[in-house]
XYZ file of C-alpha atoms in Angstrom:
658
model
C -88.937 -6.230 -35.597
C -85.202 -6.628 -34.998
C -83.469 -4.115 -32.820
C -82.115 -1.106 -34.764
C -78.376 -0.770 -35.269
C -76.779 1.909 -33.124
C -76.527 4.439 -35.973
C -80.162 3.945 -36.983
C -81.385 4.129 -33.355
C -79.751 7.571 -33.072
C -81.330 8.622 -36.371
C -84.776 7.312 -35.318
C -84.614 9.200 -32.013
C -83.715 12.369 -33.938
C -86.705 11.823 -36.273
C -89.082 11.508 -33.311
C -87.538 14.570 -31.625
C -88.034 16.685 -34.752
C -91.620 15.612 -35.140
C -92.233 16.483 -31.514
C -90.693 19.919 -32.068
C -93.328 20.606 -34.731
C -91.340 19.879 -37.878
C -93.807 18.262 -40.300
C -91.204 17.139 -42.846
C -88.045 15.290 -41.904
C -85.365 13.863 -44.247
C -82.828 11.087 -43.820
C -79.737 10.856 -46.014
C -77.999 7.478 -45.561
C -76.092 5.276 -48.026
C -77.689 2.204 -49.592
C -77.419 -0.785 -47.351
C -77.391 1.140 -44.054
C -80.927 0.139 -43.127
C -83.210 2.996 -44.174
C -86.154 0.601 -44.540
C -85.858 -0.342 -40.840
C -86.452 3.274 -39.940
C -89.746 3.193 -41.866
C -90.704 -0.096 -40.260
C -89.920 1.257 -36.738
C -91.984 4.432 -37.339
C -95.006 2.349 -38.495
C -94.613 -0.023 -35.572
C -94.508 2.799 -32.989
C -97.586 4.556 -34.404
C -100.063 1.688 -34.382
C -103.141 3.987 -34.574
C -101.952 5.919 -37.600
C -102.461 5.475 -41.305
C -99.450 5.513 -43.639
C -98.938 6.171 -47.339
C -95.720 4.747 -48.739
C -94.315 5.921 -52.084
C -91.387 4.227 -53.819
C -89.966 3.855 -57.310
C -91.333 0.328 -58.024
C -93.851 -2.286 -56.936
C -90.938 -4.670 -56.443
C -89.517 -2.422 -53.732
C -93.008 -2.085 -52.137
C -93.438 -5.876 -52.134
C -90.132 -6.356 -50.444
C -91.056 -3.853 -47.778
C -94.450 -5.550 -47.252
C -92.655 -8.797 -46.460
C -91.259 -7.060 -43.345
C -94.741 -6.369 -41.977
C -97.646 -8.496 -40.645
C -101.113 -8.590 -42.160
C -102.697 -6.490 -39.398
C -100.189 -3.697 -39.911
C -100.638 -3.760 -43.713
C -104.353 -2.904 -43.306
C -103.427 0.621 -42.318
C -100.846 1.249 -45.067
C -101.397 2.274 -48.702
C -98.578 1.657 -51.165
C -97.978 3.218 -54.545
C -95.156 4.321 -56.891
C -94.109 7.840 -57.999
C -95.090 7.408 -61.690
C -98.719 6.635 -60.749
C -99.187 9.713 -58.589
C -99.790 12.419 -61.285
C -102.678 10.377 -62.725
C -104.178 9.228 -59.466
C -107.949 9.577 -59.241
C -109.150 12.365 -56.990
C -111.390 9.967 -55.005
C -108.484 7.599 -54.462
C -106.358 10.518 -53.186
C -109.157 11.589 -50.833
C -109.547 8.048 -49.520
C -105.888 7.820 -48.359
C -106.237 10.067 -45.346
C -102.648 9.423 -44.177
C -101.182 10.575 -40.908
C -97.701 9.878 -42.223
C -96.333 10.018 -45.793
C -93.117 8.029 -46.406
C -91.105 9.032 -49.557
C -88.564 6.266 -50.291
C -85.773 7.436 -52.723
C -87.077 10.974 -52.094
C -84.903 12.572 -54.773
C -87.302 11.087 -57.325
C -89.998 13.451 -55.998
C -88.292 16.332 -57.873
C -88.509 14.575 -61.279
C -90.341 16.848 -63.677
C -93.029 14.295 -64.622
C -93.767 13.267 -60.993
C -93.233 16.469 -58.999
C -96.742 17.836 -59.726
C -98.365 14.803 -58.162
C -96.144 15.066 -55.070
C -96.981 18.759 -54.620
C -100.680 17.929 -54.955
C -100.383 15.146 -52.391
C -98.459 17.237 -49.823
C -100.859 20.143 -50.401
C -103.879 17.966 -49.787
C -102.504 16.534 -46.567
C -100.720 19.455 -44.989
C -101.093 18.059 -41.462
C -99.514 14.704 -42.311
C -95.973 14.071 -41.145
C -93.565 13.371 -44.031
C -90.450 11.235 -43.877
C -88.082 11.232 -46.887
C -85.197 8.837 -47.361
C -82.439 8.655 -49.964
C -78.770 7.897 -50.418
C -78.463 10.612 -53.091
C -80.432 13.756 -52.279
C -78.657 15.912 -54.877
C -79.949 15.687 -58.483
C -76.585 16.386 -60.096
C -77.840 16.319 -63.680
C -80.788 18.618 -62.782
C -78.899 21.790 -61.931
C -77.808 20.193 -58.598
C -81.290 20.514 -57.136
C -81.440 19.422 -53.563
C -84.619 17.591 -52.433
C -83.819 18.250 -48.754
C -83.868 21.975 -49.345
C -86.863 22.037 -51.760
C -89.317 19.731 -49.957
C -88.040 19.249 -46.419
C -87.063 22.785 -45.287
C -83.549 21.395 -44.595
C -84.827 19.347 -41.646
C -82.193 16.572 -41.633
C -82.223 13.813 -39.046
C -79.172 12.214 -40.620
C -76.664 13.190 -43.318
C -74.272 10.327 -43.967
C -72.220 9.638 -47.103
C -71.111 6.243 -48.301
C -67.460 6.929 -47.463
C -68.432 8.065 -43.931
C -70.420 4.862 -43.416
C -67.481 2.762 -44.595
C -64.912 4.610 -42.477
C -67.187 4.433 -39.389
C -67.530 0.641 -39.820
C -71.266 0.809 -40.516
C -70.780 -0.640 -44.010
C -68.000 -2.958 -45.080
C -65.150 -1.784 -47.224
C -65.664 -2.970 -50.801
C -62.984 -4.020 -53.256
C -63.474 -1.756 -56.212
C -61.947 -3.106 -59.456
C -61.944 -0.692 -62.393
C -61.217 -1.989 -65.865
C -62.584 -1.982 -69.415
C -64.034 -4.745 -71.592
C -64.848 -2.907 -74.781
C -61.442 -2.041 -76.134
C -62.038 -3.917 -79.393
C -64.930 -1.517 -80.251
C -62.832 1.426 -79.009
C -59.923 0.359 -81.163
C -62.044 0.259 -84.326
C -63.595 3.596 -83.432
C -60.300 5.430 -82.876
C -58.806 3.992 -86.049
C -61.728 5.487 -88.045
C -61.255 8.841 -86.273
C -57.602 8.851 -87.238
C -58.383 8.102 -90.871
C -60.971 10.985 -91.006
C -58.736 13.468 -89.133
C -56.916 16.413 -90.762
C -53.525 15.202 -89.545
C -50.787 14.633 -92.053
C -50.293 11.170 -93.563
C -47.107 10.774 -91.504
C -48.911 11.702 -88.297
C -51.784 9.331 -89.078
C -49.328 6.505 -89.648
C -47.659 7.138 -86.315
C -51.006 7.343 -84.475
C -52.279 4.090 -85.997
C -49.067 2.442 -84.962
C -49.629 3.617 -81.301
C -53.152 2.150 -81.339
C -51.851 -1.147 -82.656
C -49.264 -1.290 -79.890
C -51.868 -0.572 -77.263
C -54.134 -3.385 -78.595
C -51.244 -5.880 -78.719
C -50.414 -5.267 -75.090
C -54.086 -5.843 -74.185
C -54.282 -8.984 -76.258
C -51.482 -10.563 -74.238
C -53.896 -11.091 -71.335
C -57.324 -12.736 -71.325
C -58.925 -9.515 -70.134
C -61.996 -9.734 -67.956
C -61.565 -13.491 -67.293
C -58.194 -12.749 -65.658
C -59.801 -10.024 -63.489
C -62.557 -12.386 -62.287
C -60.092 -15.171 -61.569
C -57.928 -12.792 -59.588
C -60.574 -11.239 -57.303
C -63.461 -13.720 -56.984
C -62.782 -15.914 -53.963
C -65.160 -18.895 -53.558
C -66.820 -19.258 -56.934
C -70.243 -19.402 -55.265
C -70.921 -15.634 -55.184
C -74.012 -13.788 -56.388
C -73.694 -10.682 -58.547
C -76.088 -8.167 -60.082
C -74.979 -7.234 -63.585
C -76.184 -3.876 -64.871
C -76.690 -3.532 -68.643
C -77.990 -0.523 -70.618
C -80.931 -2.199 -72.558
C -82.283 -5.562 -73.664
C -80.341 -5.443 -76.943
C -77.149 -4.981 -74.915
C -78.223 -7.874 -72.645
C -78.734 -10.255 -75.563
C -75.390 -9.328 -77.062
C -73.491 -9.586 -73.777
C -75.111 -12.669 -72.255
C -72.912 -15.242 -74.138
C -69.889 -13.011 -73.630
C -70.462 -12.849 -69.870
C -70.904 -16.629 -69.717
C -67.587 -17.123 -71.557
C -65.785 -14.743 -69.183
C -66.729 -16.838 -66.219
C -66.144 -20.240 -67.882
C -62.672 -19.065 -69.042
C -62.030 -17.973 -65.465
C -62.758 -21.495 -64.292
C -66.263 -20.918 -62.784
C -69.662 -22.500 -63.528
C -72.349 -19.835 -63.919
C -76.157 -19.536 -63.897
C -77.932 -16.421 -65.219
C -81.319 -14.861 -64.470
C -82.859 -12.022 -66.514
C -84.709 -9.232 -64.748
C -86.113 -6.565 -67.094
C -89.537 -5.249 -68.135
C -89.714 -7.329 -71.322
C -89.348 -10.583 -69.399
C -92.839 -11.691 -68.213
C -91.202 -14.060 -65.741
C -88.929 -11.371 -64.231
C -90.391 -11.645 -60.696
C -90.124 -15.414 -60.728
C -86.512 -15.281 -62.028
C -85.469 -12.702 -59.442
C -86.968 -14.817 -56.669
C -85.136 -17.885 -58.021
C -81.917 -15.839 -58.117
C -82.343 -14.885 -54.453
C -83.108 -18.473 -53.372
C -80.370 -20.136 -55.444
C -77.882 -21.578 -52.944
C -76.304 -24.239 -55.174
C -72.610 -24.142 -56.105
C -71.460 -21.818 -58.913
C -71.638 -18.178 -59.748
C -75.207 -16.720 -59.792
C -75.800 -13.667 -61.992
C -78.870 -11.399 -62.103
C -78.771 -9.584 -65.475
C -80.611 -6.296 -64.855
C -81.894 -3.640 -67.246
C -83.377 -0.517 -65.530
C -84.250 -2.579 -62.483
C -82.767 -3.336 -59.074
C -80.902 -0.028 -59.152
C -82.849 1.198 -56.094
C -84.247 -0.302 -52.985
C -83.565 -4.072 -53.555
C -81.270 -5.817 -51.152
C -80.501 -9.390 -50.367
C -77.686 -11.882 -50.141
C -75.679 -10.207 -52.920
C -71.864 -10.407 -52.947
C -71.217 -7.704 -55.565
C -72.127 -5.922 -58.765
C -70.758 -5.871 -62.244
C -71.216 -2.581 -64.129
C -71.541 -2.936 -67.868
C -73.827 0.072 -68.092
C -72.117 3.390 -68.713
C -73.488 6.479 -66.902
C -72.560 10.069 -66.282
C -75.137 10.321 -63.454
C -73.604 10.204 -59.945
C -77.056 9.224 -58.573
C -77.393 6.139 -60.803
C -73.682 5.330 -60.222
C -74.107 5.218 -56.460
C -77.350 3.283 -56.729
C -75.642 0.587 -58.801
C -72.653 0.131 -56.509
C -74.989 0.429 -53.505
C -76.397 -3.033 -54.350
C -73.109 -4.510 -53.140
C -73.435 -3.069 -49.613
C -75.529 -4.319 -46.717
C -75.412 -3.359 -43.058
C -73.752 -6.153 -41.036
C -72.343 -7.959 -44.092
C -69.368 -10.146 -43.144
C -67.729 -10.693 -46.595
C -65.977 -8.059 -48.626
C -68.302 -6.743 -51.385
C -66.913 -6.812 -54.916
C -67.554 -4.023 -57.393
C -66.424 -4.658 -60.930
C -66.576 -1.324 -62.870
C -65.874 -2.687 -66.385
C -66.912 0.502 -68.198
C -64.764 2.830 -66.076
C -67.732 4.764 -64.670
C -65.579 5.987 -61.803
C -63.513 7.906 -64.364
C -66.262 9.404 -66.484
C -69.311 10.288 -64.324
C -70.196 13.973 -64.628
C -67.898 14.931 -61.768
C -65.078 12.515 -61.125
C -64.547 13.954 -57.616
C -67.745 12.246 -56.388
C -66.916 8.714 -57.573
C -66.603 6.281 -54.687
C -62.788 5.861 -54.794
C -62.161 9.626 -54.844
C -64.930 10.381 -52.320
C -63.308 7.853 -49.940
C -59.844 9.355 -50.326
C -61.184 12.836 -49.808
C -62.992 11.784 -46.625
C -59.820 10.152 -45.279
C -57.834 13.354 -45.987
C -60.472 15.443 -44.334
C -60.402 13.255 -41.216
C -56.596 13.402 -41.089
C -56.715 17.209 -41.188
C -59.326 17.304 -38.434
C -57.309 14.952 -36.284
C -54.156 16.970 -36.996
C -55.787 20.095 -35.605
C -56.280 18.157 -32.334
C -52.658 16.819 -32.509
C -53.932 13.310 -33.070
C -53.215 10.783 -35.830
C -56.084 9.348 -37.856
C -55.764 5.634 -38.795
C -58.015 3.852 -41.233
C -59.517 0.658 -39.819
C -58.657 -1.376 -42.884
C -55.101 -1.765 -44.173
C -54.361 0.039 -47.444
C -57.026 1.916 -49.394
C -55.194 1.245 -52.649
C -55.458 -2.485 -52.047
C -59.244 -2.096 -52.235
C -59.341 0.531 -54.962
C -57.830 -1.397 -57.813
C -57.290 0.378 -61.125
C -56.569 -2.746 -63.128
C -53.983 -2.802 -65.952
C -56.789 -2.670 -68.533
C -57.497 0.900 -67.354
C -54.377 1.946 -69.257
C -56.352 1.670 -72.490
C -58.612 4.501 -71.379
C -55.845 7.001 -70.844
C -53.987 5.737 -73.910
C -56.919 6.213 -76.239
C -57.697 9.605 -74.748
C -54.090 10.680 -75.309
C -54.278 9.611 -78.955
C -57.594 11.383 -79.494
C -56.019 14.504 -78.102
C -53.428 14.455 -80.941
C -56.101 14.396 -83.638
C -56.796 17.517 -85.761
C -60.546 17.351 -86.372
C -62.618 18.991 -89.080
C -63.676 22.438 -88.027
C -61.106 22.642 -85.266
C -57.594 24.003 -85.863
C -54.557 22.794 -83.941
C -54.398 26.241 -82.303
C -58.039 25.989 -81.058
C -57.450 22.572 -79.623
C -54.337 23.839 -77.767
C -56.457 26.694 -76.299
C -59.011 24.167 -75.187
C -56.417 21.959 -73.538
C -54.751 24.919 -71.819
C -57.730 26.930 -70.561
C -60.723 24.557 -70.216
C -59.441 22.785 -67.089
C -59.464 26.085 -65.169
C -62.128 28.126 -67.000
C -64.648 25.528 -68.030
C -67.396 26.945 -70.280
C -65.871 30.478 -70.066
C -63.288 29.296 -72.580
C -65.903 30.095 -75.205
C -64.740 33.743 -75.111
C -61.290 32.598 -76.374
C -62.688 30.526 -79.217
C -64.298 32.775 -81.785
C -67.388 31.129 -83.314
C -67.364 27.961 -81.206
C -70.612 27.193 -79.335
C -70.866 25.701 -75.817
C -72.252 22.494 -77.334
C -69.278 22.223 -79.764
C -66.821 22.871 -76.925
C -68.413 20.278 -74.639
C -68.427 17.720 -77.434
C -64.741 18.300 -78.152
C -63.612 18.199 -74.515
C -65.506 14.973 -74.053
C -63.716 13.435 -77.062
C -60.357 14.677 -75.809
C -61.006 13.506 -72.284
C -60.372 16.991 -70.828
C -61.752 17.520 -67.342
C -62.401 20.784 -65.548
C -60.086 20.977 -62.537
C -61.592 21.693 -59.169
C -59.920 25.037 -58.526
C -61.406 25.672 -55.110
C -58.785 26.747 -52.559
C -58.872 25.600 -48.927
C -59.744 29.237 -47.962
C -62.721 29.308 -50.397
C -63.984 25.950 -49.107
C -63.790 27.191 -45.517
C -65.817 30.262 -46.484
C -68.388 28.031 -48.221
C -68.724 25.726 -45.193
C -69.080 28.697 -42.866
C -71.559 30.856 -44.769
C -73.443 28.648 -47.276
C -75.685 26.975 -44.637
C -77.025 30.447 -43.707
C -76.915 32.411 -46.940
C -77.038 29.769 -49.686
C -75.508 30.895 -52.984
C -75.804 34.579 -52.040
C -72.122 34.632 -51.072
C -70.651 35.481 -54.428
C -69.128 38.659 -52.969
C -67.177 36.554 -50.502
C -65.976 34.203 -53.303
C -65.841 36.544 -56.278
C -64.287 33.992 -58.634
C -67.193 31.564 -58.318
C -70.648 31.745 -59.994
C -73.868 30.910 -58.194
C -73.962 27.587 -60.186
C -70.413 26.717 -59.099
C -71.278 27.477 -55.433
C -74.397 25.293 -55.567
C -72.506 22.462 -57.247
C -69.655 22.520 -54.772
C -72.004 22.736 -51.826
C -73.823 19.693 -53.187
C -70.528 17.742 -53.430
C -69.573 18.738 -49.887
C -73.091 17.767 -48.763
C -73.747 21.186 -47.246
C -77.311 22.014 -46.468
C -79.026 25.280 -45.487
C -79.886 25.894 -41.882
C -83.336 24.772 -40.757
C -85.679 27.578 -41.641
C -89.024 25.807 -41.548
C -90.190 26.736 -38.039
C -91.979 30.057 -37.622
C -91.982 31.926 -34.290
C -95.087 33.648 -32.925
C -93.505 36.983 -33.752
C -92.993 35.888 -37.383
C -96.568 34.688 -37.662
C -97.788 38.086 -36.459
C -95.650 39.798 -39.137
C -97.180 37.556 -41.799
C -100.693 38.267 -40.513
C -100.034 41.997 -40.595
C -98.143 42.380 -43.869
C -98.942 39.393 -46.124
C -102.438 40.786 -47.096
C -100.744 43.923 -48.404
C -97.357 42.736 -49.558
C -97.932 39.107 -50.577
C -94.762 36.957 -50.876
C -92.594 40.071 -50.531
C -93.159 39.819 -46.836
C -90.118 37.454 -46.695
C -87.920 40.577 -46.709
C -89.147 41.334 -43.205
C -88.178 37.864 -41.926
C -84.662 36.541 -41.410
C -83.791 33.290 -43.182
C -87.263 32.736 -44.678
C -87.883 32.298 -48.416
C -90.797 33.468 -50.521
C -92.070 29.930 -50.850
C -91.964 29.349 -47.102
C -93.832 32.611 -46.380
C -96.439 31.758 -48.991
C -96.935 28.279 -47.514
C -97.175 29.690 -44.011
C -99.784 32.274 -45.066
C -101.915 29.535 -46.614
C -101.579 27.445 -43.450
C -102.751 30.438 -41.373
C -105.628 31.057 -43.844
C -104.345 34.497 -44.809
C -104.849 35.821 -48.345
C -103.158 38.668 -50.129
C -104.882 41.532 -51.954
C -102.133 41.088 -54.573
C -103.511 37.666 -55.492
C -106.535 37.501 -57.835
C -106.833 33.731 -57.523
C -107.344 33.353 -53.791
C -109.987 34.766 -51.483
C -110.385 34.041 -47.796
C -113.162 31.712 -46.658
C -116.171 33.323 -44.983
C -118.038 31.868 -42.034
C -120.994 31.244 -44.348
C -118.848 29.335 -46.821
C -117.379 27.245 -44.076
C -120.906 26.385 -42.838
C -121.915 25.232 -46.351
C -118.763 23.178 -46.542
C -119.512 21.479 -43.191
C -123.077 20.731 -44.212
C -122.565 19.507 -47.742
C -118.970 18.169 -48.053
C -119.590 14.957 -46.065
C -122.286 13.917 -48.553
C -121.236 15.377 -51.980
C -117.485 15.871 -51.528
C -115.702 18.297 -53.856
C -118.957 18.827 -55.856
C -119.749 21.389 -53.214
C -117.740 23.750 -55.439
C -120.937 24.027 -57.585
C -122.683 25.668 -54.660
C -119.655 27.730 -53.706
C -119.154 29.131 -57.198
C -116.137 31.207 -56.189
C -114.207 28.160 -54.990
C -112.500 25.458 -57.063
C -112.747 21.750 -56.232
C -109.089 21.759 -55.116
C -109.780 24.723 -52.805
C -112.768 22.875 -51.288
C -110.687 19.746 -50.660
C -107.874 21.746 -49.126
C -110.245 23.699 -46.856
C -112.059 20.513 -45.820
C -108.779 18.958 -44.809
C -107.860 22.086 -42.881
C -111.167 21.953 -40.969
C -110.975 18.147 -40.459
C -114.103 17.511 -42.528
C -114.285 14.046 -44.194
C -116.521 12.738 -46.950
C -118.790 9.913 -45.825
C -118.202 6.535 -47.498
C -121.210 5.385 -49.537
C -122.938 2.100 -48.789
C -122.509 0.517 -52.203
C -125.021 -2.231 -51.413
C -127.865 -0.458 -49.632
C -129.894 0.396 -52.757
C -129.324 -2.972 -54.400
C -130.326 -4.685 -51.171
C -133.634 -2.778 -51.145
C -134.380 -3.955 -54.687
C -133.434 -7.475 -53.617
C -136.015 -7.362 -50.826
C -138.619 -5.759 -53.159
C -138.473 -8.742 -55.485
C -138.960 -11.147 -52.570
C -135.557 -12.852 -52.701
C -134.806 -14.493 -49.363
C -131.232 -13.223 -48.888
C -129.728 -11.321 -46.028
C -127.744 -8.191 -46.750
C -124.543 -9.997 -45.854
C -125.343 -12.925 -48.210
C -126.066 -10.415 -51.007
C -122.786 -8.571 -50.455
C -120.997 -11.948 -50.664
C -122.749 -12.684 -53.949
C -121.641 -9.318 -55.368
C -118.081 -9.920 -54.193
C -117.963 -13.318 -55.911
C -119.259 -11.800 -59.131
C -116.608 -9.035 -58.926
C -113.863 -11.577 -58.290
C -114.903 -13.678 -61.244
C -115.383 -10.700 -63.580
C -112.011 -9.161 -62.736
C -110.230 -12.459 -62.317
C -108.741 -11.308 -59.007
C -105.903 -13.366 -57.570
C -106.745 -15.593 -54.574
C -104.734 -13.407 -52.177
C -106.935 -10.376 -53.053
C -110.060 -12.496 -52.821
C -109.066 -13.540 -49.310
C -108.407 -9.928 -48.282
C -111.782 -8.771 -49.630
C -113.643 -11.557 -47.923
C -111.806 -10.897 -44.665
C -112.766 -7.240 -44.914
C -116.461 -8.191 -44.754
C -115.926 -10.949 -42.121
C -116.807 -13.796 -44.524
């Protein structure tokens, strides 16, 4: 493989060090395009006698990773995707026997529908080393859950944000152009709202006049075509265009084509979505297209994660309030070592309306620059940004004016069920109080309040003082959200959310000392999970997992009993031949308990010889075939019956040395 970049070499060395120190689970947080897949490839290459199980979000991502590896290496790697894990057959799970489990886009492991399968997998292979990788470890729309804390005991080998990577020169600075394309629809919508409002006729007339003036100013330009003509350089670029669904794609395809033609460019478009049976072929053609003209990959729910290539930028026509999805989309434009300036066209103003505007890329970048300037100032040094002017790259195009204009007009509407007085209260107090404003609005629910602030474009102001942020940075890594007494004005939820935005993680608490193990052995049988109170910086979950690892049960639990020497002997004798069916003999143990105990003791189920019995029948009937010839015949029948592709036929034949 190619030599790792300097930043990834440091991360890889840290991963190896942490594994050598006994940490079974290690996480890497790096932005898209910074080479996370090379870390996986290096780990596989350096452990040539180990088996690997790789989980990602799609087969397309797995296939791209496979292209980086040779056939011999692929023989010791199993690939799958998260959505398949909960329904994976027990025998298939048992056959994996991985020494390493690699979780690409690890934040997906906390998804409600997939998490059960992940927990089952990690529980079955407790001795396997786990490596998790993601650009976005915080699930902002899922109560700010942090996968690094929940699955990796805060064992971080790297924690790098997109803005840090850009300012450190690891990733190129992108030109971010924010505008809107849908003002026609917005104009019709706001006109209807004005007509239905409870404003006076005179007020309605004035508001309609303001909308008309806004639209006339917009109509003077050619809109998106002007933006493309202004910022696209060669006319031979490749872009991924994100759309919300196939209906949206069909509607926008001719519009997109007209934008580029009006801008003076020729354009070719490829569709990549689940309803297109030729999606893989089209995506491959898109990647290989080197002819002159603009090349567009129109994507619906695909290519948001893991897919890289010679891409010059992205065009966002899909609205989202999810910071994770937002960063995944713009991440397609970045690639480690890219020479050209990536272009990001945010034509739906996502940077203004994701759930927390402070974590959009433009604002994250400005905050990181300010942070570095303060740090340099403390050392009496000046901090200079490598590139010229940030505002030259972060372009809020003139068409963004329509957003603030429409929001301002909506703020003047008197809506049914809301009095002018209530709206004024909302405008005055929501920015500082958030949901607590409910106590000032008699009879208004949280849902009604959130709906109205969304319509009015009111945002909650980040009211954290510098002093509060310093307290958070100092004490959160050790005490988590249990610092409300130090910051009395902030709730636990607010503390968790702010810590997530600042990318603060709890201190590593996954390693148990000999003294702590002794405490668990002594008190866990009597106290159960409550033993965590005797240990500093250990959670209930960690103590429970450690007790299971040590084979210690609690008298408080009615579902678990320790294994006796006699039961272990039965397991050793019978498990290799009958697998988890040994639970029938051990009637106090479940199949899952038998599998877990077998893994703990290093007992493996023997693989059956599928052909032995059939071969004996073959000989009995006097057919002059060798066992090898009969296996080949069975394989050919299987290939024909299942219509296996030639590649799989070759792999099966090679497996039996045919």
